[in-house]
Amino acid sequence: MLKRIFGLLGWLGVALVFAAVAIRFLKPEWQQYYNALAIAGLVCTLLYILSQWREIGQSFSGRQTRYGSLAAASVIIVVAILAAINYLSTRHNRRWDLTGSKQFSLSDQTKKVLADLKSPVHVQVFARSDDFQRYRDRLDQYTYQSKQLSVEYIDPEKRPGVAQQLGVTTLGTVVFEYQSRNEKSTSDSEQDLTNALVKVITGRTPKVYFTSGHGEKEAGNTDRLGYSSITGALSSNNFKVDKLVLAQQNGVPDDADVVVIAGPQTDFLTGEIDALKKYLAKGGKLLVMVDPIVKENEPQPAQLEGLLKDWDIAAGHDIVVDASGMGRLIGADASIPVAASYPSHPITEKFNLLTAYPLARSMTPIEGGVNGHTAQRLVETSRQSWGETDLKSVLGGKPELDPAKDKAGPVAIASAVSGAAAGAAADANGDKKAETRLVAFGDSDFPANGFLGVQGNRDLFLNTVNWLAQQENLIAIRPRDPEDRRITLTADQQRRIFYLTVLIVPGLVLLAGVQTWWRRRR
């Protein structure tokens, strides 16, 4: 009777193992089931083998059996090697992305967010079962980067209760759950998924105000010099954007995380400057982008320049020109300096992309500091550049360096400064005050719609806003759209390719055939 029971255990073990393998390939999301079945099957099989140890030992006594054993051992070793390779491949991820924009690899920003995860994040994908693989291809990269992130795939048609509990009404919804908070994304793009992850981690949406009333760049303007694209990028990076008319308000709103002054055409009023000073004294964060004055008899923005001077930044009355020829790489001339040098600063950490600035003025730290503030250079042009004070020569296309008047390169186009906020209250421990941060660029066009396609312009602007908002963990290179790479041929080049492929190459093959035929005939 006992022998019969062990015999049934052997068959049961084989059946359980086969069932586990079938579920593994047909329903990979049922991992907990096929793991349990595989373990139960192996246990049953081992019990059967132990119960038959006498018969198994006798079977190995013959010569033929030994040969068979060697063959069986060889097969087992090969199977073990394959199993080891499979085991290692499931635990170690190695990918080679050969696309120019690395569209199948996670961006530095996503990797940084995942590396900084301190608590578990549970991701639930609500989609049809046959659509899981599309999300698995993307989210598996996330799980490879962090052990804190786990993913569960749910078909809402089969488990409607879970979808209703989380308020999921649309197929293709991805829910990120972190410390009892959740955030939804209805897209499988890396930018949207990472944005949802950032939202659920931070638990709030920082607010950026763009000043208005002085001819500044408009956030919703879709023209070449408008800011619609960069404000859209800010929204995609978990920022809320709003307009601020300082002259109509008593001061900067309390919910402002960052205030941006983007290319004002007129100077600020004294009351507006006082409001900005009060905001900075309380730990405010300000981004100032001031273009050079190119029209004769047009006054310089003295109020804004005075504000920057209080924070150790001198706005030059010049236009930075770059004779290095780097601008030709993006089809620009010397009046659009291209920067590839970024002094050490959190904003430009590991930043190695080119940035371009159409008609920029210098923004240089004042030597020795001002009011206890010491600014740092953020972006520098090449050594072949200079700050041209003869603006007519730049507009005429023939600028020349005058060492007596002009500022020799490399020229700082942007500078940053930070310091303890004098007017802010100490924190709960009583020993730490809020920090004021200010960044100044000598150009407001670089994040405009027409220049956002330059390699690093978008990332540099977003990194700057993230640093001002004290979100250093989000400062990195972001995901890029697939590049549209086309070959443009002239009419002459098209004609040559036609002759080569349709006439010359087939003609040579035909001649070779005729030559061979002629030789054999002789």
Coordinates of C-alpha atoms in Angstrom, one line a residue:
M1 CA 0.0 0.0 0.0
L2 CA 2.8 2.4 1.0
K3 CA 4.7 1.6 -2.2
R4 CA 1.6 2.4 -4.2
I5 CA 1.2 5.8 -2.4
F6 CA 4.9 6.7 -3.2
G7 CA 4.3 5.7 -6.8
L8 CA 1.3 8.1 -7.0
L9 CA 3.5 10.8 -5.4
G10 CA 6.0 10.4 -8.3
W11 CA 3.3 10.9 -11.0
L12 CA 1.9 13.8 -8.9
G13 CA 5.3 15.5 -8.7
V14 CA 5.8 15.3 -12.5
A15 CA 2.3 16.7 -13.1
L16 CA 2.9 19.6 -10.7
V17 CA 6.2 20.5 -12.4
F18 CA 4.6 20.5 -15.8
A19 CA 1.7 22.6 -14.6
A20 CA 4.2 25.1 -13.1
V21 CA 6.1 25.3 -16.4
A22 CA 2.9 25.8 -18.4
I23 CA 1.7 28.6 -16.1
R24 CA 5.1 30.3 -16.2
F25 CA 4.8 30.7 -20.0
L26 CA 1.1 31.2 -20.3
K27 CA 0.4 33.4 -17.2
P28 CA 3.8 34.9 -16.1
E29 CA 2.0 37.4 -13.8
W30 CA 0.9 34.4 -11.6
Q31 CA 4.4 34.0 -10.2
Q32 CA 3.2 33.1 -6.7
Y33 CA 1.3 30.1 -8.1
Y34 CA 3.9 28.6 -10.4
N35 CA 6.6 28.9 -7.8
A36 CA 4.4 27.0 -5.2
L37 CA 3.5 24.4 -7.8
A38 CA 7.2 23.9 -8.8
I39 CA 8.3 23.5 -5.2
A40 CA 5.5 21.1 -4.4
G41 CA 6.3 19.0 -7.5
L42 CA 10.0 18.8 -6.7
V43 CA 9.2 17.7 -3.1
C44 CA 6.9 14.9 -4.4
T45 CA 9.5 13.8 -6.9
L46 CA 12.2 13.7 -4.3
L47 CA 10.0 11.6 -1.9
Y48 CA 9.4 9.1 -4.7
I49 CA 13.1 8.9 -5.5
L50 CA 14.0 8.3 -1.9
S51 CA 11.3 5.6 -1.7
Q52 CA 12.9 3.8 -4.7
W53 CA 16.5 4.0 -3.6
R54 CA 17.1 0.2 -3.6
E55 CA 15.8 -0.2 -7.2
I56 CA 17.7 2.8 -8.4
G57 CA 21.0 1.5 -6.9
Q58 CA 20.6 -1.9 -8.5
S59 CA 19.9 -0.4 -11.9
F60 CA 23.4 1.2 -11.9
S61 CA 25.3 -2.1 -11.5
G62 CA 25.3 -3.2 -15.2
R63 CA 27.8 -2.1 -17.9
Q64 CA 25.1 -0.7 -20.2
T65 CA 23.6 1.1 -17.3
R66 CA 26.9 2.8 -16.6
Y67 CA 27.1 4.0 -20.2
G68 CA 23.6 5.2 -20.0
S69 CA 24.4 6.9 -16.7
L70 CA 27.2 8.8 -18.3
A71 CA 25.0 10.0 -21.1
A72 CA 22.3 10.9 -18.6
A73 CA 24.9 12.8 -16.5
S74 CA 26.0 14.7 -19.6
V75 CA 22.4 15.7 -20.4
I76 CA 21.9 16.8 -16.7
I77 CA 25.1 18.9 -16.8
V78 CA 24.0 20.7 -20.0
V79 CA 20.5 21.3 -18.6
A80 CA 22.1 22.6 -15.4
I81 CA 24.3 25.0 -17.4
L82 CA 21.3 26.3 -19.3
A83 CA 19.4 26.7 -16.0
A84 CA 22.3 28.6 -14.5
I85 CA 22.4 30.9 -17.5
N86 CA 18.6 31.5 -17.2
Y87 CA 19.0 32.1 -13.5
L88 CA 21.7 34.7 -14.0
S89 CA 19.9 36.4 -16.9
T90 CA 16.8 36.9 -14.7
R91 CA 18.8 38.6 -12.0
H92 CA 21.3 40.6 -14.0
N93 CA 20.1 43.1 -16.6
R94 CA 22.4 44.0 -19.4
R95 CA 21.1 46.0 -22.4
W96 CA 22.8 47.7 -25.4
D97 CA 20.8 50.6 -26.8
L98 CA 22.3 51.6 -30.2
T99 CA 19.8 54.4 -30.9
G100 CA 21.2 57.9 -31.1
S101 CA 18.8 59.3 -28.5
K102 CA 18.9 56.2 -26.3
Q103 CA 15.1 55.9 -26.6
F104 CA 15.1 52.3 -25.2
S105 CA 17.2 53.3 -22.1
L106 CA 16.1 55.0 -19.0
S107 CA 17.2 58.7 -18.7
D108 CA 19.6 59.9 -16.0
Q109 CA 16.8 61.6 -14.3
T110 CA 14.7 58.4 -13.9
K111 CA 17.7 56.5 -12.7
K112 CA 18.4 59.2 -10.1
V113 CA 14.8 59.2 -8.9
L114 CA 14.8 55.5 -8.5
A115 CA 18.2 55.4 -6.8
D116 CA 17.0 57.9 -4.2
L117 CA 14.0 55.8 -3.2
K118 CA 14.0 55.3 0.5
S119 CA 10.7 53.4 0.9
P120 CA 8.8 50.9 -1.2
V121 CA 6.8 52.0 -4.1
H122 CA 4.1 49.7 -5.4
V123 CA 3.0 50.1 -9.0
Q124 CA -0.3 48.6 -10.3
V125 CA -0.8 48.4 -14.1
F126 CA -4.5 48.2 -15.1
A127 CA -4.7 46.9 -18.6
R128 CA -5.9 43.9 -20.6
S129 CA -3.9 40.8 -20.2
D130 CA -2.7 40.8 -23.8
D131 CA -1.4 44.4 -23.3
F132 CA 0.8 43.6 -20.2
Q133 CA 3.9 43.1 -22.3
R134 CA 3.9 46.7 -23.5
Y135 CA 4.1 48.0 -19.9
R136 CA 6.4 45.2 -18.8
D137 CA 9.0 46.2 -21.4
R138 CA 9.1 49.7 -19.8
L139 CA 8.6 48.9 -16.1
D140 CA 11.0 46.1 -15.9
Q141 CA 13.8 48.7 -16.5
Y142 CA 12.5 50.5 -13.4
T143 CA 12.6 47.4 -11.2
Y144 CA 16.1 46.6 -12.4
Q145 CA 17.2 50.0 -11.1
S146 CA 15.6 49.8 -7.6
K147 CA 14.6 47.0 -5.3
Q148 CA 12.2 49.4 -3.7
L149 CA 9.9 49.3 -6.6
S150 CA 7.5 46.4 -7.3
V151 CA 5.0 46.0 -10.1
E152 CA 1.7 44.2 -10.3
Y153 CA -0.3 43.7 -13.5
I154 CA -4.1 43.6 -13.1
D155 CA -6.8 43.0 -15.7
P156 CA -9.7 45.2 -14.5
E157 CA -12.2 43.1 -16.4
K158 CA -11.1 40.1 -14.3
R159 CA -10.6 42.0 -11.1
P160 CA -13.0 44.9 -11.2
G161 CA -13.0 45.3 -7.4
V162 CA -9.4 46.4 -7.3
A163 CA -9.9 48.9 -10.1
Q164 CA -13.0 50.4 -8.4
Q165 CA -11.2 50.7 -5.0
L166 CA -8.5 52.9 -6.6
G167 CA -10.9 54.8 -8.8
V168 CA -9.5 53.5 -12.1
T169 CA -11.9 54.0 -14.9
T170 CA -9.6 53.8 -18.0
L171 CA -7.7 50.9 -19.4
G172 CA -4.0 51.6 -19.5
T173 CA -3.9 53.4 -16.1
V174 CA -0.7 53.0 -14.0
V175 CA -1.1 53.7 -10.3
F176 CA 1.9 54.5 -8.1
E177 CA 1.4 53.9 -4.4
Y178 CA 3.8 55.4 -1.9
Q179 CA 3.3 55.8 1.9
S180 CA -0.5 55.7 1.6
R181 CA -0.5 58.2 -1.3
N182 CA -1.2 57.3 -4.9
E183 CA -0.8 58.9 -8.3
K184 CA -2.1 57.8 -11.6
S185 CA -0.6 58.0 -15.1
T186 CA -2.5 57.0 -18.3
S187 CA 0.6 56.8 -20.5
D188 CA 3.4 54.3 -20.7
S189 CA 6.0 56.9 -21.8
E190 CA 9.0 57.2 -19.5
Q191 CA 8.5 61.0 -18.9
D192 CA 4.9 60.5 -17.7
L193 CA 5.7 57.5 -15.6
T194 CA 8.6 59.2 -13.9
N195 CA 6.5 62.3 -13.4
A196 CA 3.8 60.3 -11.6
L197 CA 6.5 58.7 -9.5
V198 CA 8.0 62.1 -8.6
K199 CA 4.5 63.4 -7.7
V200 CA 3.7 60.5 -5.4
I201 CA 7.1 60.7 -3.7
T202 CA 7.1 64.5 -3.1
G203 CA 3.4 64.6 -2.2
R204 CA 3.1 68.2 -3.6
T205 CA 3.3 70.3 -6.7
P206 CA 5.7 73.3 -6.6
K207 CA 4.4 76.5 -8.1
V208 CA 6.4 78.7 -10.5
Y209 CA 5.3 82.3 -11.1
F210 CA 6.3 84.1 -14.3
T211 CA 6.2 87.9 -13.8
S212 CA 4.2 90.0 -16.3
G213 CA 3.7 93.6 -17.1
H214 CA 7.1 94.5 -18.5
G215 CA 7.0 92.8 -21.9
E216 CA 8.3 89.5 -20.6
K217 CA 8.1 86.3 -22.5
E218 CA 4.6 84.8 -22.1
A219 CA 4.2 81.3 -20.7
G220 CA 1.4 80.4 -23.1
N221 CA 2.8 82.0 -26.3
T222 CA 3.4 79.5 -29.1
D223 CA 5.5 81.8 -31.3
R224 CA 9.2 81.3 -31.9
L225 CA 10.1 83.4 -28.9
G226 CA 7.2 82.2 -26.7
Y227 CA 7.5 80.0 -23.7
S228 CA 4.7 77.5 -24.4
S229 CA 7.1 74.5 -24.8
I230 CA 9.2 75.1 -21.7
T231 CA 6.1 75.8 -19.5
G232 CA 4.7 72.5 -20.9
A233 CA 7.9 70.9 -19.9
L234 CA 7.6 72.4 -16.4
S235 CA 4.1 71.0 -16.1
S236 CA 5.4 67.6 -17.2
N237 CA 8.0 67.9 -14.5
N238 CA 5.5 68.3 -11.7
F239 CA 5.4 72.1 -11.6
K240 CA 2.4 74.4 -11.6
V241 CA 2.8 77.5 -13.7
D242 CA 1.0 80.8 -13.1
K243 CA 1.3 84.5 -14.0
L244 CA 2.4 87.2 -11.5
V245 CA 1.7 91.0 -11.9
L246 CA 3.7 92.4 -9.0
A247 CA 2.3 95.9 -9.4
Q248 CA -1.3 94.6 -8.7
Q249 CA -0.4 92.7 -5.6
N250 CA 1.1 93.5 -2.3
G251 CA 4.0 91.1 -2.8
V252 CA 5.0 87.7 -4.0
P253 CA 2.3 85.1 -3.1
D254 CA 3.1 82.8 -0.2
D255 CA 2.7 79.7 -2.3
A256 CA 5.5 80.7 -4.8
D257 CA 8.3 78.2 -4.9
V258 CA 10.1 80.0 -7.7
V259 CA 9.6 83.4 -9.4
V260 CA 10.8 83.8 -13.0
I261 CA 11.6 87.1 -14.7
A262 CA 11.9 86.2 -18.4
G263 CA 13.2 88.9 -20.7
P264 CA 11.5 92.1 -19.5
Q265 CA 11.5 94.9 -22.1
T266 CA 11.1 97.7 -19.4
D267 CA 12.6 98.1 -16.0
F268 CA 10.8 97.2 -12.8
L269 CA 9.2 99.8 -10.5
T270 CA 10.8 100.6 -7.2
G271 CA 7.8 99.0 -5.4
E272 CA 8.2 95.8 -7.4
I273 CA 11.9 95.6 -6.6
D274 CA 11.1 96.1 -2.9
A275 CA 8.6 93.2 -3.1
L276 CA 11.2 91.0 -4.7
K277 CA 13.8 92.0 -2.1
K278 CA 11.3 91.2 0.7
Y279 CA 10.6 87.8 -1.0
L280 CA 14.3 87.0 -1.2
A281 CA 14.9 88.0 2.4
K282 CA 12.4 85.4 3.5
G283 CA 14.1 82.6 1.6
G284 CA 12.6 83.2 -1.9
K285 CA 13.9 81.7 -5.1
L286 CA 14.4 83.9 -8.1
L287 CA 15.4 83.3 -11.7
V288 CA 16.3 86.4 -13.7
M289 CA 16.9 86.4 -17.5
V290 CA 17.7 89.8 -18.9
D291 CA 18.6 90.4 -22.6
P292 CA 21.1 93.0 -23.7
I293 CA 19.9 96.4 -24.8
V294 CA 20.6 96.7 -28.5
K295 CA 18.7 99.9 -29.4
E296 CA 20.3 103.3 -29.1
N297 CA 19.0 105.6 -26.3
E298 CA 17.1 102.8 -24.7
P299 CA 17.9 102.8 -20.9
Q300 CA 19.4 99.8 -19.1
P301 CA 17.1 98.1 -16.5
A302 CA 18.9 99.9 -13.6
Q303 CA 16.5 98.6 -10.9
L304 CA 16.9 94.9 -11.9
E305 CA 20.7 95.4 -12.3
G306 CA 20.7 96.9 -8.8
L307 CA 18.9 93.9 -7.4
L308 CA 21.4 91.5 -9.0
K309 CA 24.3 93.6 -7.8
D310 CA 23.0 93.3 -4.2
W311 CA 23.5 89.5 -4.8
D312 CA 27.0 89.8 -6.2
I313 CA 26.1 89.5 -9.9
A314 CA 27.0 92.2 -12.4
A315 CA 24.9 92.4 -15.6
G316 CA 27.2 93.6 -18.4
H317 CA 26.3 96.3 -20.9
D318 CA 27.6 94.2 -23.7
I319 CA 26.8 91.4 -26.1
V320 CA 28.8 88.2 -25.9
V321 CA 30.3 87.1 -29.2
D322 CA 32.0 83.8 -29.9
A323 CA 34.6 83.6 -32.7
S324 CA 35.5 80.0 -31.9
G325 CA 33.2 78.7 -34.7
M326 CA 31.3 76.4 -32.3
G327 CA 28.1 78.1 -33.4
R328 CA 28.5 76.6 -36.8
L329 CA 27.7 73.3 -35.3
I330 CA 24.1 74.4 -34.9
G331 CA 24.0 76.8 -37.9
A332 CA 24.6 79.9 -35.8
D333 CA 27.0 82.8 -36.2
A334 CA 29.3 84.6 -33.6
S335 CA 26.3 86.5 -32.1
I336 CA 24.9 83.2 -30.7
P337 CA 27.6 82.0 -28.3
V338 CA 27.6 78.2 -27.7
A339 CA 28.6 77.0 -24.3
A340 CA 30.2 73.7 -23.4
S341 CA 31.9 74.7 -20.2
Y342 CA 30.0 74.6 -16.9
P343 CA 31.9 75.3 -13.7
S344 CA 31.1 73.0 -10.8
H345 CA 27.7 73.7 -9.4
P346 CA 24.7 71.4 -8.4
I347 CA 22.7 72.7 -11.5
T348 CA 25.4 71.6 -13.9
E349 CA 26.5 68.4 -12.2
K350 CA 27.3 65.8 -14.9
F351 CA 25.9 68.2 -17.4
N352 CA 27.8 67.8 -20.7
L353 CA 25.4 69.1 -23.4
L354 CA 25.9 72.2 -25.7
T355 CA 23.7 75.2 -24.9
A356 CA 23.2 78.3 -27.2
Y357 CA 22.2 81.8 -26.3
P358 CA 21.0 84.2 -29.0
L359 CA 22.2 87.8 -28.3
A360 CA 23.3 87.3 -24.7
R361 CA 24.9 89.7 -22.2
S362 CA 27.5 88.8 -19.6
M363 CA 26.4 87.9 -16.0
T364 CA 29.5 87.9 -14.0
P365 CA 30.1 87.4 -10.2
I366 CA 31.6 90.6 -8.7
E367 CA 35.0 90.0 -7.3
G368 CA 35.2 90.0 -3.5
G369 CA 31.4 89.5 -3.0
V370 CA 28.7 92.0 -2.1
N371 CA 26.7 92.1 1.2
G372 CA 28.3 88.8 2.3
H373 CA 27.0 87.1 -0.9
T374 CA 29.4 85.3 -3.2
A375 CA 28.1 84.2 -6.6
Q376 CA 29.4 81.4 -8.8
R377 CA 29.8 81.2 -12.5
L378 CA 27.3 78.8 -14.0
V379 CA 27.8 78.9 -17.8
E380 CA 31.0 80.0 -19.6
T381 CA 31.6 80.6 -23.3
S382 CA 34.9 79.6 -25.0
R383 CA 38.2 81.4 -24.7
Q384 CA 37.7 82.8 -28.2
S385 CA 34.7 84.8 -27.1
W386 CA 34.4 88.2 -25.4
G387 CA 31.9 90.7 -24.2
E388 CA 31.6 93.2 -27.0
T389 CA 30.7 96.7 -25.8
D390 CA 30.5 98.2 -29.3
L391 CA 27.0 96.9 -30.0
K392 CA 26.9 98.4 -33.5
S393 CA 29.8 96.2 -34.6
V394 CA 27.9 93.1 -33.5
L395 CA 24.7 94.1 -35.3
G396 CA 26.9 95.0 -38.4
G397 CA 28.4 91.5 -38.3
K398 CA 32.0 92.7 -37.8
P399 CA 32.8 92.6 -34.0
E400 CA 36.5 92.9 -33.0
L401 CA 38.0 92.4 -29.5
D402 CA 39.2 95.7 -27.9
P403 CA 41.2 94.6 -24.8
A404 CA 40.8 98.1 -23.3
K405 CA 37.0 98.1 -23.4
D406 CA 35.8 94.5 -23.9
K407 CA 35.6 91.7 -21.4
A408 CA 37.9 88.9 -22.6
G409 CA 36.7 85.3 -22.7
P410 CA 35.7 82.9 -21.3
V411 CA 32.7 85.0 -20.4
A412 CA 30.1 84.0 -17.8
I413 CA 26.6 84.1 -19.3
A414 CA 24.9 82.8 -16.2
S415 CA 25.8 83.0 -12.5
A416 CA 24.1 81.6 -9.3
V417 CA 24.2 82.6 -5.7
S418 CA 22.7 81.3 -2.5
G419 CA 22.7 82.3 1.1
A420 CA 20.9 82.1 4.4
A421 CA 17.7 84.1 4.4
A422 CA 18.1 87.1 6.7
G423 CA 14.4 87.6 7.2
A424 CA 13.3 84.0 7.6
A425 CA 12.4 82.4 10.9
A426 CA 14.5 79.5 12.2
D427 CA 13.1 76.0 11.7
A428 CA 11.5 73.8 14.4
N429 CA 14.9 73.0 15.9
G430 CA 15.8 76.7 16.1
D431 CA 19.1 76.3 14.4
K432 CA 18.5 76.5 10.7
K433 CA 17.0 79.2 8.5
A434 CA 15.6 79.0 5.0
E435 CA 18.0 79.5 2.1
T436 CA 17.7 82.2 -0.6
R437 CA 18.6 81.2 -4.1
L438 CA 19.1 83.4 -7.2
V439 CA 20.2 82.5 -10.7
A440 CA 20.8 85.1 -13.4
F441 CA 21.1 84.5 -17.2
G442 CA 22.2 87.2 -19.7
D443 CA 19.6 85.8 -22.2
S444 CA 15.9 85.0 -22.1
D445 CA 15.7 83.3 -25.6
F446 CA 17.5 80.1 -24.9
P447 CA 14.4 78.4 -23.3
A448 CA 12.1 79.9 -26.0
N449 CA 10.2 77.7 -28.4
G450 CA 12.6 78.5 -31.3
F451 CA 15.8 77.5 -29.4
L452 CA 14.6 74.7 -27.2
G453 CA 15.8 72.2 -29.8
V454 CA 19.4 73.0 -29.0
Q455 CA 20.8 70.0 -27.2
G456 CA 21.0 71.2 -23.6
N457 CA 18.8 74.3 -23.4
R458 CA 15.8 72.5 -22.1
D459 CA 17.6 70.5 -19.5
L460 CA 19.6 73.4 -18.3
F461 CA 16.5 75.5 -17.7
L462 CA 14.7 72.7 -16.0
N463 CA 17.7 71.9 -13.9
T464 CA 17.9 75.5 -12.8
V465 CA 14.2 75.6 -11.8
N466 CA 14.6 72.3 -9.9
W467 CA 17.6 73.7 -8.0
L468 CA 15.8 76.9 -7.1
A469 CA 12.8 74.8 -5.9
Q470 CA 15.3 72.7 -3.8
Q471 CA 14.6 69.6 -5.8
E472 CA 18.2 68.6 -6.4
N473 CA 17.3 64.9 -6.8
L474 CA 15.6 65.9 -10.1
I475 CA 18.6 67.6 -11.6
A476 CA 19.7 65.4 -14.5
I477 CA 19.4 64.7 -18.2
R478 CA 15.8 63.9 -19.1
P479 CA 14.3 61.4 -21.6
R480 CA 14.6 62.5 -25.2
D481 CA 12.2 62.2 -28.0
P482 CA 13.2 59.9 -30.9
E483 CA 15.3 61.9 -33.4
D484 CA 14.0 62.4 -36.9
R485 CA 17.1 61.5 -38.9
R486 CA 16.7 62.0 -42.6
I487 CA 19.1 62.0 -45.5
T488 CA 18.6 65.0 -47.7
L489 CA 19.9 64.6 -51.2
T490 CA 20.4 67.1 -54.0
A491 CA 19.0 66.4 -57.5
D492 CA 22.6 65.6 -58.7
Q493 CA 23.2 63.2 -55.8
Q494 CA 19.8 61.5 -56.5
R495 CA 20.8 61.2 -60.2
R496 CA 24.2 59.6 -59.4
I497 CA 22.6 57.1 -57.0
F498 CA 20.1 56.2 -59.8
Y499 CA 22.9 55.6 -62.3
L500 CA 24.9 53.6 -59.9
T501 CA 22.2 51.2 -58.7
V502 CA 20.2 50.9 -61.9
L503 CA 22.8 51.0 -64.7
I504 CA 26.4 50.7 -63.5
V505 CA 26.2 47.9 -60.9
P506 CA 23.9 45.7 -63.0
G507 CA 26.0 46.5 -66.1
L508 CA 29.2 45.3 -64.4
V509 CA 27.5 42.1 -63.4
L510 CA 26.2 41.6 -67.0
L511 CA 29.7 42.2 -68.4
A512 CA 31.2 39.7 -65.9
G513 CA 28.7 37.1 -67.1
V514 CA 29.4 37.8 -70.8
Q515 CA 33.2 37.6 -70.1
T516 CA 32.7 34.2 -68.4
W517 CA 30.6 32.9 -71.2
W518 CA 33.1 34.1 -73.8
R519 CA 36.0 32.3 -72.0
R520 CA 34.2 29.0 -71.7
R521 CA 33.3 29.2 -75.4
R522 CA 37.0 29.4 -76.3

